Coordinates of C-alpha atoms and ligand atoms in Angstrom, one line a residue:
X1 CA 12.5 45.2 138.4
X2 CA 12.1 45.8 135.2
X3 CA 14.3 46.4 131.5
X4 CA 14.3 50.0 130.0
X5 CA 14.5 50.3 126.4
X6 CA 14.7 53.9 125.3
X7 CA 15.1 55.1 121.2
X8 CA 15.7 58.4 120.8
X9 CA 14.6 60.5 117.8
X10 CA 16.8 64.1 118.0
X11 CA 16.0 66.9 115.6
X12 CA 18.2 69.9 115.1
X13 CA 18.5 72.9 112.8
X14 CA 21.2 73.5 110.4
X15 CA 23.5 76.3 110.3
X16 CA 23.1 78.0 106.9
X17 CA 22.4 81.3 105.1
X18 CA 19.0 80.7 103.4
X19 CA 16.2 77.9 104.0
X20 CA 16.4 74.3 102.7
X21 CA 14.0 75.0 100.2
X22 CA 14.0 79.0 99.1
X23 CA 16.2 81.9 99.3
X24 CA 14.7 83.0 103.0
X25 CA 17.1 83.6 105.4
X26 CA 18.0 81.5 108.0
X27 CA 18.5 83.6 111.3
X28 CA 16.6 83.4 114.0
X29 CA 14.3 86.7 114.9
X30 CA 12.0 87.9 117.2
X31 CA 9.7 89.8 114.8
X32 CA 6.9 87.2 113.4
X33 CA 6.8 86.4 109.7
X34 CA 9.7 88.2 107.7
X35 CA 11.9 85.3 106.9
X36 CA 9.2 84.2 104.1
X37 CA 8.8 83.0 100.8
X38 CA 6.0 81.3 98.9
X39 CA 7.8 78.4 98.7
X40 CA 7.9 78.1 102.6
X41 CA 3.9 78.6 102.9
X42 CA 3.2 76.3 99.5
X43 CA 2.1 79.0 97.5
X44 CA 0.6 77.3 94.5
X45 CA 3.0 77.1 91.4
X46 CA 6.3 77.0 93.7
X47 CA 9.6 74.9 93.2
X48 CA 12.2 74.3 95.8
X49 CA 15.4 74.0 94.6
X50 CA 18.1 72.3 96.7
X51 CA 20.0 73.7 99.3
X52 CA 23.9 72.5 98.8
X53 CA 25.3 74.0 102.0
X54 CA 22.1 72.3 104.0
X55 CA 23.4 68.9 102.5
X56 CA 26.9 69.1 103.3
X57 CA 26.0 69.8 106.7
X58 CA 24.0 66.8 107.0
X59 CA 26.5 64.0 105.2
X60 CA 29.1 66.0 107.4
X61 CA 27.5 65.0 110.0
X62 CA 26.4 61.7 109.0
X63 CA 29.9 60.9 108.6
X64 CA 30.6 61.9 111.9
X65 CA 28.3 59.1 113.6
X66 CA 30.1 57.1 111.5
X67 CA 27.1 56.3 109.1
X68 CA 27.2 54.3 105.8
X69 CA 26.3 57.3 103.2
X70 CA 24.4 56.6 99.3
X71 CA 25.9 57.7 96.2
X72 CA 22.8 59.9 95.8
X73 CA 19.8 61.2 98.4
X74 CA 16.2 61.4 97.5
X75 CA 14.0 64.0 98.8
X76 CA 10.4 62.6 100.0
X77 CA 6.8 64.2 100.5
X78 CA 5.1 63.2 103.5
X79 CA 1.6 64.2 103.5
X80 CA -0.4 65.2 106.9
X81 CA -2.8 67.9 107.8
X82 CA -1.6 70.2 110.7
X83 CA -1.8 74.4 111.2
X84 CA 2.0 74.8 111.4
X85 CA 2.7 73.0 108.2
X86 CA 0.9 75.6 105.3
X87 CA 2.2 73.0 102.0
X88 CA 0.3 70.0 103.6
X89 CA 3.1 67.9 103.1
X90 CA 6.8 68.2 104.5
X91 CA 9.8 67.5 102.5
X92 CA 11.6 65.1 104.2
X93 CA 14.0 61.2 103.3
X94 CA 12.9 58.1 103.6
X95 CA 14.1 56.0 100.3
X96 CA 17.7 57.3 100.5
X97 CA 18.8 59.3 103.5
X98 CA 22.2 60.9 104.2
X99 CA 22.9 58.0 106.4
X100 CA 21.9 54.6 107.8
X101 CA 23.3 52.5 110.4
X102 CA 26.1 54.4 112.4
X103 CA 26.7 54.6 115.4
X104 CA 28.3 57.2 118.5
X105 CA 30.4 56.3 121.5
X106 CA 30.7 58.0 124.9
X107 CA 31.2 57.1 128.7
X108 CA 29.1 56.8 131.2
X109 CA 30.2 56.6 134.7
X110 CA 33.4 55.3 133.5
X111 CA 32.3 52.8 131.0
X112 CA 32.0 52.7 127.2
X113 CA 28.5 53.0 125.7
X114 CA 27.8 52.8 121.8
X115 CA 24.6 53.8 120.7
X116 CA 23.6 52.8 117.5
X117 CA 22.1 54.9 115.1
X118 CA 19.5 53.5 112.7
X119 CA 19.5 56.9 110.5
X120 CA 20.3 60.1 109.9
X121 CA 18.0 62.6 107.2
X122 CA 17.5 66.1 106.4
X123 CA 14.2 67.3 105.9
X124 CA 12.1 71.1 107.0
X125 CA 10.9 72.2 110.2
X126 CA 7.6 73.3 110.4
X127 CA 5.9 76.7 111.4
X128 CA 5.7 77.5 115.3
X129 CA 2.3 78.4 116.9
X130 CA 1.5 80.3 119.7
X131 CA -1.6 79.3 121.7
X132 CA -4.2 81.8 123.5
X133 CA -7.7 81.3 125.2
X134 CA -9.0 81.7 122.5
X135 CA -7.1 81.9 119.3
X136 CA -3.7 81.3 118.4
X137 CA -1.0 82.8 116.2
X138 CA 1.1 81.5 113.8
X139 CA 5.0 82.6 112.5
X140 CA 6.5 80.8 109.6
X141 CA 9.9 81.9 110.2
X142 CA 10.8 78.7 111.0
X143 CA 8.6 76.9 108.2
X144 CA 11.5 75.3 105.8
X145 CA 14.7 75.8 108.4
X146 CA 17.0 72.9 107.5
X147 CA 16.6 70.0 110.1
X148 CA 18.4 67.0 110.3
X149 CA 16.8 63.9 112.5
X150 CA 19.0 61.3 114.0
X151 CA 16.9 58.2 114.9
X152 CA 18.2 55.9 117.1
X153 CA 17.9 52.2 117.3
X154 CA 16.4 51.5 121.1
X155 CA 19.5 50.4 122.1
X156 CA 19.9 53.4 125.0
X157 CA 18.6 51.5 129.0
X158 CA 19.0 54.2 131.3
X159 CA 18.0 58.4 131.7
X160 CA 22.2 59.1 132.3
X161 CA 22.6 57.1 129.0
X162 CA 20.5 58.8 127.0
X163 CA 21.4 62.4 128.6
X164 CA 25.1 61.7 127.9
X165 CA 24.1 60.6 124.5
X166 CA 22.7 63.6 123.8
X167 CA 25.7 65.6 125.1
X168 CA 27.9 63.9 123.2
X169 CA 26.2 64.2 119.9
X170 CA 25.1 68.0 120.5
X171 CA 29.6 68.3 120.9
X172 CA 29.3 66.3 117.4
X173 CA 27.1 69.2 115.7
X174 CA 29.4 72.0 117.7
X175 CA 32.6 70.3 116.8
X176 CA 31.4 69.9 113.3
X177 CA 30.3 73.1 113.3
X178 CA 26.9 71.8 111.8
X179 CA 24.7 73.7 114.1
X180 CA 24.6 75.8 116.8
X181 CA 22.0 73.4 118.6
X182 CA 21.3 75.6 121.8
X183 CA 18.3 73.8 122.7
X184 CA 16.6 77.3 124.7
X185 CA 16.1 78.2 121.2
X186 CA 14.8 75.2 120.0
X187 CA 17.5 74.2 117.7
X188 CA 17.9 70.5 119.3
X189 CA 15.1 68.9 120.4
X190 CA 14.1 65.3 121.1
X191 CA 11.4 63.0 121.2
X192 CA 12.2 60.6 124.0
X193 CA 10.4 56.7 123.6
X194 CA 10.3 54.7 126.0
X195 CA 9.3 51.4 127.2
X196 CA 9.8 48.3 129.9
X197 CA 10.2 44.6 129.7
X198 CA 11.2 41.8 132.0
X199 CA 14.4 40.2 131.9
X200 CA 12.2 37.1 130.8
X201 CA 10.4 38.9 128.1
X202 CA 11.1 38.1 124.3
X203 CA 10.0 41.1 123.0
X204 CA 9.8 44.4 124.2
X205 CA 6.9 46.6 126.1
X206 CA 4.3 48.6 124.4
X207 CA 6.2 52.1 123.9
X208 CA 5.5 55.7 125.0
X209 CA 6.4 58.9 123.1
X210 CA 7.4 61.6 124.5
X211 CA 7.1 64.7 121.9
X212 CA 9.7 67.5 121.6
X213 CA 12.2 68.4 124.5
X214 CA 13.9 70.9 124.2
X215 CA 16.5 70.6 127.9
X216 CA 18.8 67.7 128.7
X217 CA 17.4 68.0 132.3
X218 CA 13.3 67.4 131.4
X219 CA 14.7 64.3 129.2
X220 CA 16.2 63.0 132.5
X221 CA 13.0 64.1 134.6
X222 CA 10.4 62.7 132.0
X223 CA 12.6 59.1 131.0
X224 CA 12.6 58.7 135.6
X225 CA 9.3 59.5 135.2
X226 CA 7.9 57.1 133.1
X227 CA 10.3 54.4 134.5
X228 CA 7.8 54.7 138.0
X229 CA 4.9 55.2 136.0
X230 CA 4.9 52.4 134.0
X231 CA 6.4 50.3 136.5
X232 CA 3.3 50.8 138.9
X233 CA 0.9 49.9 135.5
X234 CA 2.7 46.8 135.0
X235 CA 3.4 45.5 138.8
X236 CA -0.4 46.0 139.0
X237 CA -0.9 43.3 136.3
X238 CA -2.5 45.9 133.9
X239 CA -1.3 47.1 130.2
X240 CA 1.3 50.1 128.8
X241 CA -1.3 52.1 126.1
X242 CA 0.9 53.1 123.4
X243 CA 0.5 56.9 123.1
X244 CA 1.7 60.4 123.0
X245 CA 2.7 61.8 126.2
X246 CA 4.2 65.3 126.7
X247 CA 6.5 66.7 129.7
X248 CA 4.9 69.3 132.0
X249 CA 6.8 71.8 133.8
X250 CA 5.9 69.3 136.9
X251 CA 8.4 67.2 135.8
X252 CA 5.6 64.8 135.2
X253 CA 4.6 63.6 131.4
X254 CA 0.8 63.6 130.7
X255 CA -1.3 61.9 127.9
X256 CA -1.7 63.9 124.4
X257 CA -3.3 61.3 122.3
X258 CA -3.5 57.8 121.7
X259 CA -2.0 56.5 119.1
X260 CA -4.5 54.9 116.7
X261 CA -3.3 52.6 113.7
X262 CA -0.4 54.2 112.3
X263 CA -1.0 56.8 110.7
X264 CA -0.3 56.3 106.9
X265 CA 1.6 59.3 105.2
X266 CA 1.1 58.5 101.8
X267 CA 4.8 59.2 101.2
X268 CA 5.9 59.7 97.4
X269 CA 9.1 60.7 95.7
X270 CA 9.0 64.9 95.4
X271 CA 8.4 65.2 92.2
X272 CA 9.5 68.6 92.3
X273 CA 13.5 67.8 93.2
X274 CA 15.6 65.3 91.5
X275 CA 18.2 62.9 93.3
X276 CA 21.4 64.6 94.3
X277 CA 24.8 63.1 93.2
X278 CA 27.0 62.6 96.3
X279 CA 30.0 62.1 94.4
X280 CA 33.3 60.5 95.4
X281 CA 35.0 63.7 95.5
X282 CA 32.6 65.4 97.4
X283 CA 32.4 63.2 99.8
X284 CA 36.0 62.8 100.4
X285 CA 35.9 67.1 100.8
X286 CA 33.4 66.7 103.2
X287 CA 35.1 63.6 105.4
X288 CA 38.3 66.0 105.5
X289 CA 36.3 68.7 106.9
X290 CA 35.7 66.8 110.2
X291 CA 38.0 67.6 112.9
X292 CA 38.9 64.9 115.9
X293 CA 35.7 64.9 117.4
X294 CA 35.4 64.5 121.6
X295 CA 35.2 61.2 122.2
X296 CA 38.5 60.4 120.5
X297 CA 39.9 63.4 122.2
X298 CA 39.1 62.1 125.7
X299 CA 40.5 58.4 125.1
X300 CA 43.8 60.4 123.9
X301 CA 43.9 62.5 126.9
X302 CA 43.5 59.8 128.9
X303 CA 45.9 57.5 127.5
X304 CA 48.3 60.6 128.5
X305 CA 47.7 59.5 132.2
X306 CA 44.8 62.6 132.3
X307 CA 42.2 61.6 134.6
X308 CA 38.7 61.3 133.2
X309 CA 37.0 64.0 134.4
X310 CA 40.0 66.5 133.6
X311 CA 40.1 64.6 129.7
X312 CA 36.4 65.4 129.5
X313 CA 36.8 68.6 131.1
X314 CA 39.5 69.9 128.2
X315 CA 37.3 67.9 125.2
X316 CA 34.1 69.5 125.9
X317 CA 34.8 73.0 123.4
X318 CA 36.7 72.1 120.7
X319 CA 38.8 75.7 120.7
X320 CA 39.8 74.7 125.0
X321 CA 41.0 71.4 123.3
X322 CA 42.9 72.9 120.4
X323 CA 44.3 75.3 122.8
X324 CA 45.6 72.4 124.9
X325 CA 46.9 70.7 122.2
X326 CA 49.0 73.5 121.2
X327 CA 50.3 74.1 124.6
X328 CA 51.4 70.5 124.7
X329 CA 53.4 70.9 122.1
X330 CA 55.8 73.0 123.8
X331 CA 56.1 71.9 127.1
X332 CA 55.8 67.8 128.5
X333 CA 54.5 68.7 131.4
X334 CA 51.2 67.1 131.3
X335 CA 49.8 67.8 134.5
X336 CA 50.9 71.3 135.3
X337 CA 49.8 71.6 131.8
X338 CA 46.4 70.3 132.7
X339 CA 46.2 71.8 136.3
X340 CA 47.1 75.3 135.0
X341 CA 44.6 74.7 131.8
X342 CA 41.5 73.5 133.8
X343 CA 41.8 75.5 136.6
X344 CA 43.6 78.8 135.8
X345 CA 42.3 79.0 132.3
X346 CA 38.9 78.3 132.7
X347 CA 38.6 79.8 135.6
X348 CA 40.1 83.1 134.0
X349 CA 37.8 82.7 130.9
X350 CA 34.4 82.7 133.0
X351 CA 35.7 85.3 135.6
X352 CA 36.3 87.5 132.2
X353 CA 33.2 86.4 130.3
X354 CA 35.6 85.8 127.0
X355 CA 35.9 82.7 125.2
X356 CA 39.6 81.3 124.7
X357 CA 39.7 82.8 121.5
X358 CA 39.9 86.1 122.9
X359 CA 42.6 85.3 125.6
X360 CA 45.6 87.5 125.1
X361 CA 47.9 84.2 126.5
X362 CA 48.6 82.5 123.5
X363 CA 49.6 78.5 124.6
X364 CA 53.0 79.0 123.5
X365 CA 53.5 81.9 126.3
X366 CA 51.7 79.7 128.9
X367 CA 54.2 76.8 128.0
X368 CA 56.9 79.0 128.4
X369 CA 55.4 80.0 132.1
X370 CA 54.6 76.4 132.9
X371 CA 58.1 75.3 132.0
X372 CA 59.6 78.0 134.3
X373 CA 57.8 76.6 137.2
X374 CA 58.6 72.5 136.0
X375 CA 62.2 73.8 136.3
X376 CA 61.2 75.2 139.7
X377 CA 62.8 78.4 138.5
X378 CA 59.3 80.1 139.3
X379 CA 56.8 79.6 142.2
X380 CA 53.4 77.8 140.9
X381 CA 52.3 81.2 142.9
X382 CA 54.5 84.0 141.4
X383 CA 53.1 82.5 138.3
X384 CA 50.1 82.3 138.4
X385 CA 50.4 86.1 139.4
X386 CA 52.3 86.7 137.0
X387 CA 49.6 85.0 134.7
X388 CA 46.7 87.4 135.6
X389 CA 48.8 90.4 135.6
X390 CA 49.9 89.5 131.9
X391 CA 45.9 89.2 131.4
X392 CA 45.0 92.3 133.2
X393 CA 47.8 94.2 130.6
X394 CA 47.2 91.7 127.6
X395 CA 51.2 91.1 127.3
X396 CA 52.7 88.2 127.4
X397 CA 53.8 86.8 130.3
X398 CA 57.0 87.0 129.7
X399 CA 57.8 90.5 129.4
X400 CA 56.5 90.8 133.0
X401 CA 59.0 88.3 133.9
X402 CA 61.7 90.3 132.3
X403 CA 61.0 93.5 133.7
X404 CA 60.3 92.7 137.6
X405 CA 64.1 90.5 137.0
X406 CA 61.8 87.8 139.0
X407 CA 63.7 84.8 139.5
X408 CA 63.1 82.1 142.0
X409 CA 66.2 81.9 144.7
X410 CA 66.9 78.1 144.8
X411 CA 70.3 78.8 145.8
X412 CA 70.7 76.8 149.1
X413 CA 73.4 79.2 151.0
X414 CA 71.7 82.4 150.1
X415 CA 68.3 80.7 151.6
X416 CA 69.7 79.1 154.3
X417 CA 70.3 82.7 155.7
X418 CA 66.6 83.7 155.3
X419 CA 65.3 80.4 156.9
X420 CA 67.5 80.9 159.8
X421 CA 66.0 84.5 160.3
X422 CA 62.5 83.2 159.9
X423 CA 63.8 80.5 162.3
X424 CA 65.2 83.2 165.0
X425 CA 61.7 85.2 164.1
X426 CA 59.1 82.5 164.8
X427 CA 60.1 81.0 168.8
X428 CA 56.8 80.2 169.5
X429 CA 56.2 78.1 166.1
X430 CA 59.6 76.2 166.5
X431 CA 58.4 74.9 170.1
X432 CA 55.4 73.6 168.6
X433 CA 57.1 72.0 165.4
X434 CA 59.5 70.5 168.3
X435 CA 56.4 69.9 169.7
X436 CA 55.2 67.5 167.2
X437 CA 53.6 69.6 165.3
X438 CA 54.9 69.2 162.0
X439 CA 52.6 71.0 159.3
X440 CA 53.9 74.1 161.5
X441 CA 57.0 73.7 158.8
X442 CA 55.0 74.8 156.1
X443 CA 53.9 78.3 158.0
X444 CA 57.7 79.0 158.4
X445 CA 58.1 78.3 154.4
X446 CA 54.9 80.9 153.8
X447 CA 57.0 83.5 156.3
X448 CA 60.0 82.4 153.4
X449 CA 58.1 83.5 151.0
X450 CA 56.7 86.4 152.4
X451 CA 59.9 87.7 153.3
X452 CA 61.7 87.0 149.5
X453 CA 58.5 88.6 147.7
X454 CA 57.3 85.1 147.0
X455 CA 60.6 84.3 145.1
X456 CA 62.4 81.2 147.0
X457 CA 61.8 78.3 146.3
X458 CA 58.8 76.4 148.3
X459 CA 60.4 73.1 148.1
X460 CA 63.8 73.9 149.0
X461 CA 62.8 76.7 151.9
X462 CA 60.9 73.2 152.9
X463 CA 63.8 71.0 153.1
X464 CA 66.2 73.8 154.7
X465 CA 63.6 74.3 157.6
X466 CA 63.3 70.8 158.7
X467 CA 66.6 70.4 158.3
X468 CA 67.4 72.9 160.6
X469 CA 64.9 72.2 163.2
X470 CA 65.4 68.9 163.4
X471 CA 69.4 69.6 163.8
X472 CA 68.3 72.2 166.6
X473 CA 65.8 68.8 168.6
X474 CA 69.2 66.8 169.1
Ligands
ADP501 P1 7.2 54.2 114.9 O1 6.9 53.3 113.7 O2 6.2 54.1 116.0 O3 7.6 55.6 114.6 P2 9.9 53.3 114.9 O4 10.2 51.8 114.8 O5 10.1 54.1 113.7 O6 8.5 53.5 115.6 O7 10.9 53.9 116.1 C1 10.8 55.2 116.5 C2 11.7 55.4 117.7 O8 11.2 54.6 118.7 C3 13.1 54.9 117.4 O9 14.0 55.9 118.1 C4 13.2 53.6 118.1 O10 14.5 53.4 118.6 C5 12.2 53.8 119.2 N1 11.6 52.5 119.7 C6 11.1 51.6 118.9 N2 10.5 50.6 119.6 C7 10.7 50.9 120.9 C8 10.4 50.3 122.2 N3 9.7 49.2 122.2 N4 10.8 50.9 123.3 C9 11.5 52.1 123.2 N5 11.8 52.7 122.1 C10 11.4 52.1 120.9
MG502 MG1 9.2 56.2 112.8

């Protein structure tokens, strides 16, 4: 058996109006080539000029992995020779990023993880090429996006760690609203490294990296992957070659290129951008732009006495949280609260292909619905009727309510009739139930409710028929 260590480097494209570096817009197209400047190919003669927005974003989110952040960033040139970068250098951060040494919580199977995060900068993504038989295109619609990289400290010792580490920062971006990070459009990617130790070992194994994935679900397949891989090197006495690996739609990684000495950037100061002032102020704006973020959510909801997987359930989309917490407010009911959010809800939302923005049930009318049925004045199942109706119209709940003068019959004489009908109704039921057969009760309480259009009260109808049937056994 061996030790994993995994470090994860995650890139992902910032949300803004124009490039990091030029005017160019910043939307993703399908049409090659119209989102260009010369200052994204390197035309000779250019000058970038900071984008402000771009850096917000990035001590935003810097911030939110709890980072220690400079007084000013520097912008850096890294020089290297490749088709999909025109300038022959990208601007990127190296003497002063937006943050160093932070760090991101989460659970995993129950138990608390942190992750520790060595640094955080913003620097330009690179042209994309397409490959042929024999040529290859090239579209510099993405040459100078704004990309921020989180590197990781390899800290992460398992594929479900680092998955959920990656879910839980993607819900940073979201909730920060930083990024949209959809990784089927290659806005969050990841290189995954990887590498295996004894127990015994001082130091760790020779590492493999595994370039640019873009799906939680190939991180998982190509981190198992490697696990066996190297494994089977290492139990045969033989030695992990550091290298480049890439993930194959297989599932399986396969060698790209050895990695020779390190390859030396040259990296020097941009000459062509001067520091940038992160101010006091500026900073304090930015921290008081960060909402609650998930994690904290989760340990709130779960202090509440919500289970885990419901707390995760209601943190993952910061507007279903929001929502909750609004409906909280007006009712104490936590778990009809969180029953009627996780399942009615959400199950509503994805039947109706909206998001919760566009429900017509605000939280306070849903209160108002779930506090009807806490005072068992409504049937959880005239409500939730009563629910989807108001959805069906887009009216409140309550005007429903009103009109059909629904009211749930908890009144013990007036039910006491019906049961005794149902009783009189049912002759071959009430032998069985006198039978042994107990759960037959609960058919005679669904012929209640039938028979009062769903209006008496389940519980009581309950109570009234085994009272009754057991006076009718002595
Ligand atoms: P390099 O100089 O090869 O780029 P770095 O030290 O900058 O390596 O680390 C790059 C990434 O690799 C980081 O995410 C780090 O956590 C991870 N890493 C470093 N050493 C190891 C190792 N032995 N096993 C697994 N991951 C590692
Ligand atoms: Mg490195």
């Amino acid at each position: 058996m061996y030790k994993v260590i995994i470090g994860l480097e995650v890139h992902c494209e910032v949300l803004t109006n124009s490039k990091n570096f030029s005017g160019s817009k910043n939307t993703y197209t399908n049409e090659p080539n119209v989102n260009v400047m010369p200052v994204d190919i390197g035309l000779p003669g250019i000058l970038p000029v900071v984008n402000k927005e771009a850096c917000r974003k990035a001590l935003k989110t810097a911030m939110a992995l709890n980072c220690e952040t400079p007084d000013e960033i520097i912008f850096d040139r890294k020089n290297y020779y490749y088709p999909d970068l025109p300038k022959g250098y990208q601007i990127t951060q190296v003497t002063k990023p937006f943050g160093r040494r932070g760090h991101l919580s989460f659970l995993v199977n129950g138990k608390e993880k942190t992750v520790d995060i060595h640094q955080l900068h913003l620097e330009e993504d690179t042209a994309s090429l397409e490959h042929y038989s024999n040529y290859s295109l090239i579209d510099y619609n993405r040459s100078g996006i704004p990309l921020m990289e989180i590197v990781t400290e390899p800290c992460i010792y398992s594929a479900d760690e680092a998955v959920r580490f990656l879910e839980t920062l993607r819900n940073v971006f979201l909730y920060c609203e930083v990024s949209e990070a959809k990784s089927d459009k290659g806005q969050m990617r990841c290189d995954v490294n990887i590498s295996l130790m004894k127990d015994t070992d001082k130091e760790f194994g020779t590492k493999v990296e595994m370039k640019n994935i873009n799906a939680f679900a190939s991180v998982k397949a190509a981190i198992e992957y490697e696990i066996k891989r190297q494994s089977e090197i290492l139990d045969k006495g033989e030695k992990v070659i550091q290298e480049t690996r890439r993930i194959d739609e297989d599932g399986k990684t396969y060698s790209m290129r050895e990695k020779v000495d390190a390859v030396d950037y040259k990296y020097f100061v941009e000459p062509n951008l001067a520091p940038v002032k992160l101010t006091d102020e500026f900073k304090e704006q930015v921290k008081n732009e960060i909402p609650e973020l998930e994690y904290s959510r989760i340990k709130r909801y779960m202090d509440m006495g919500i289970s885990e997987n419901d707390a995760q359930t209601i943190a993952k989309e910061k507007d279903i949280s929001n929502y909750f917490d609004e409906l909280i407010k007006y009712t104490n009911n936590i778990s009809l609260s969180t029953n009627w959010l996780t399942i009615i809800i959400l199950g509503s939302l994805n039947k109706l292909s909206i998001s919760i923005n566009e429900l017509n049930i605000t939280p306070k009318m849903l209160a108002n619905v779930i506090n009807l049925v806490d005072k068992k004045e409504l049937s959880s199942q005239l409500a939730k009727q009563i629910v989807y109706e108001a959805m069906d119209k887009k009216c409140d709940p309550a005007i429903i309510i009103e009109k059909s003068n629904i009211k749930t019959i908890s009144n013990e004489d007036e039910l006491l009739n019906i049961v005794n009908e149902i009783i009189k109704e049912n002759p071959t039921q009430v032998e069985e139930y006198l039978g042994g057969k107990e759960m037959v009760a609960n058919f005679l309480v669904g012929k209640v409710m039938q028979k009062t259009n769903k209006q008496a009260n389940p519980a009581t109808s309950l109570k009234l028929i085994k009272e009754q049937l057991e006076r009718m056994r002595k």
